[in-house]
Short mmCIF file of C-alpha atoms in Angstrom, two decimals:
data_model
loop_
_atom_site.label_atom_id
_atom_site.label_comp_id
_atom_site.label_asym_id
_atom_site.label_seq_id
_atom_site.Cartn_x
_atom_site.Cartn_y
_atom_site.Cartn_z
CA UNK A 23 13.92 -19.01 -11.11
CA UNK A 24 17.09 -21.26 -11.37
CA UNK A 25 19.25 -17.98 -11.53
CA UNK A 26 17.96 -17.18 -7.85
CA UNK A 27 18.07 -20.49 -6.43
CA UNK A 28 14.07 -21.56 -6.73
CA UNK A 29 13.23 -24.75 -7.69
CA UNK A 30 9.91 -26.23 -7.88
CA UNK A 31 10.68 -28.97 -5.29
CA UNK A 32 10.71 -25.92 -2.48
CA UNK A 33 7.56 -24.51 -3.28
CA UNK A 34 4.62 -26.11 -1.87
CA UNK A 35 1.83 -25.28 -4.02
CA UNK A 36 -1.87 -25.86 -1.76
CA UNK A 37 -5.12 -24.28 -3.73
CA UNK A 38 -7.91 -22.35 -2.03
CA UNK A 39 -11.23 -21.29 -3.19
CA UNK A 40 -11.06 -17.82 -4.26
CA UNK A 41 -13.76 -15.02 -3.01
CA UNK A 42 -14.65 -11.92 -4.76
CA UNK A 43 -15.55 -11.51 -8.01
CA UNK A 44 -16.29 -14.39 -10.28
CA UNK A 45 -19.79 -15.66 -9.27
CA UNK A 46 -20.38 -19.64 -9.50
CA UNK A 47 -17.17 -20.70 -10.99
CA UNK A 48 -15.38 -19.07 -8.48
CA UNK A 49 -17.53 -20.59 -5.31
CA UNK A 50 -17.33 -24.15 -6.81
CA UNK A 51 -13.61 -24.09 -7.86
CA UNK A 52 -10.68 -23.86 -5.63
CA UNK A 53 -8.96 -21.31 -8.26
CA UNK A 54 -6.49 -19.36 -5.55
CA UNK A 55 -3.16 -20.60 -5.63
CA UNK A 56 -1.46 -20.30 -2.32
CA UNK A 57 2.73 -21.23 -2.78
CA UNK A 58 5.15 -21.52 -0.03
CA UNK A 59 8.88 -21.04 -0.23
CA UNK A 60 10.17 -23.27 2.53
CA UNK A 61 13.75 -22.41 2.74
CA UNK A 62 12.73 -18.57 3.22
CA UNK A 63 9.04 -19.37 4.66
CA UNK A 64 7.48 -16.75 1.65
CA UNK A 65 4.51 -17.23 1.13
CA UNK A 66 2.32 -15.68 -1.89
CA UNK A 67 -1.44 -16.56 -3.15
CA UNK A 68 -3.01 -15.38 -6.12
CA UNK A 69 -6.58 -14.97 -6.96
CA UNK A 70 -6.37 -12.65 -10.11
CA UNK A 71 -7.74 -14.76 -12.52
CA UNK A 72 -10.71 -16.74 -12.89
CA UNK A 73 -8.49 -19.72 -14.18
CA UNK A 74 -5.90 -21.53 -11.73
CA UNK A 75 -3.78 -21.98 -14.60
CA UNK A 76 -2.78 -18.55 -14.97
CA UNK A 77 -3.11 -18.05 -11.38
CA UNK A 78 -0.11 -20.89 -10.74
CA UNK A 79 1.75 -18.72 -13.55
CA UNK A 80 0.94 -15.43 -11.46
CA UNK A 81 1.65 -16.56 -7.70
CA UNK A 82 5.21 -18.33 -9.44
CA UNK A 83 6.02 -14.56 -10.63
CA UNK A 84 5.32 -13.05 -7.87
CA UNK A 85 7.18 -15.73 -5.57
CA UNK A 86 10.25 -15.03 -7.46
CA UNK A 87 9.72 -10.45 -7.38
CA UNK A 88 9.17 -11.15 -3.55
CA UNK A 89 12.62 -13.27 -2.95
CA UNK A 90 14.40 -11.41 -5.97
CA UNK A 91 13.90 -8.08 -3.54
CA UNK A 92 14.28 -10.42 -0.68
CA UNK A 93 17.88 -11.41 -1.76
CA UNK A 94 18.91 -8.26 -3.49
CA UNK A 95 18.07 -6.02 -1.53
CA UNK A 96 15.29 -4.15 -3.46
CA UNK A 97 12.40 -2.69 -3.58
CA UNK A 98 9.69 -4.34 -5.12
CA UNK A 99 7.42 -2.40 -7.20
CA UNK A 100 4.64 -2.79 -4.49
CA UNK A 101 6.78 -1.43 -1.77
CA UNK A 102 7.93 1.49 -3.85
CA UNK A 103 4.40 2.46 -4.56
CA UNK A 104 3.55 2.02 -1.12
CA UNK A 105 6.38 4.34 0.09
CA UNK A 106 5.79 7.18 -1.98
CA UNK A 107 2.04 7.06 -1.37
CA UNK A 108 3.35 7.59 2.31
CA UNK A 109 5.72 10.48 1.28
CA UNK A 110 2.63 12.36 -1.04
CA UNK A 111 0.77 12.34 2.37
CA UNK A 112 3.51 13.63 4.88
CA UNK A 113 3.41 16.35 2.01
CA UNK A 114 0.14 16.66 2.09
CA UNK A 115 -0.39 16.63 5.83
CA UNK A 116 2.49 19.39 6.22
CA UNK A 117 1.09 21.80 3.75
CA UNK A 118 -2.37 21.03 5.37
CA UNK A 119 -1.19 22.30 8.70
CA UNK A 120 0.45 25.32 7.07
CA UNK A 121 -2.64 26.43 5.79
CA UNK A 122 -4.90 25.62 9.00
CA UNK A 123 -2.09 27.97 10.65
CA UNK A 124 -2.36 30.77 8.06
CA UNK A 125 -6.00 31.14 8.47
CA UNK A 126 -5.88 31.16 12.45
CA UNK A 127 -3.73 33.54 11.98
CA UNK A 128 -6.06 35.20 9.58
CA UNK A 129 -9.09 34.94 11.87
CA UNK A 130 -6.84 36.40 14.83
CA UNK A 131 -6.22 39.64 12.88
CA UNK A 132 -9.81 40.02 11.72
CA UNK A 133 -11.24 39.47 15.74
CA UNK A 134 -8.00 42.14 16.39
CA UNK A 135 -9.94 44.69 14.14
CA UNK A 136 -13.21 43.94 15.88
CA UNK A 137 -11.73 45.15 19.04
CA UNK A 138 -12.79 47.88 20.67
CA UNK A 139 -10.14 49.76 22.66
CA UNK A 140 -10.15 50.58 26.42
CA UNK A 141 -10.04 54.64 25.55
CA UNK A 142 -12.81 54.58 23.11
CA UNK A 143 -14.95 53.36 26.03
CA UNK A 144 -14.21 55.91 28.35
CA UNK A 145 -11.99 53.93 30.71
#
C-alpha cells in the first residue's frame, strides 16, 4: 500500500450489515466492510466472508487492485474478464447471424424447387 501512496489515514472504513448468504449471524452483525479512498473518491465493500475480519483484509486488497489499475493504467483482472466475455459474444452473435443467413438461404432454394413454372401450367 505505501508503494502506491495508500495510507490508512485516507481510507474511511464505515461497516454495513451484509445480505445474502449467512443466515442469523449475518442479519445481526454488520460484517460488510464498505472503505473509501478520499483522495481518489474509490470506493470498495466486501461481503465475502462471514467474518469482518477477513472482510477488512479483503475490501483493503481490493482497494489497492482498483487504484493499482487506476494509477497504472491496467486492467484489473475483473475488467479483463469482463472484456473478453464481451468479445466471446460479438463472436458468438456474428457466427449466429451467419448461420440464420445460411439457412434462409437454404429455405429459399428448397421453396425455388417447389415452384411450379409458368409453361408447365399452360400459360
Amino acid at each position: 500500500m505505501d508503494s502506491l501512496g495508500i495510507y490508512e489515514r485516507d481510507i474511511e472504513e464505515s461497516f454495513v450489515r451484509s445480505s445474502g448468504a449467512g443466515g442469523q449471524h449475518v442479519n445481526k452483525t454488520s460484517t460488510c466492510v464498505q472503505l473509501l479512498h478520499r483522495p481518489t473518491g474509490m470506493m470498495v465493500k466486501c461481503q465475502e466472508d462471514r467474518s469482518q475480519a477477513v472482510n477488512r483484509f479483503l475490501a483493503r486488497r481490493l482497494l489497492v487492485e482498483k487504484i493499482e489499475g487506476d494509477i497504472l493504467g491496467r486492467k484489473t483482472a475483473e475488467q479483463q474478464r469482463r472484456e473478453k466475455i464481451r468479445r466471446q459474444k460479438r463472436r458468438r452473435s456474428r457466427r449466429a447471424k451467419e448461420k440464420m443467413l445460411s439457412n434462409k438461404h437454404h429455405q429459399a432454394e428448397k421453396k425455388q424447387y417447389r415452384r411450379v413454372s409458368h409453361a408447365e401450367w399452360g400459360e
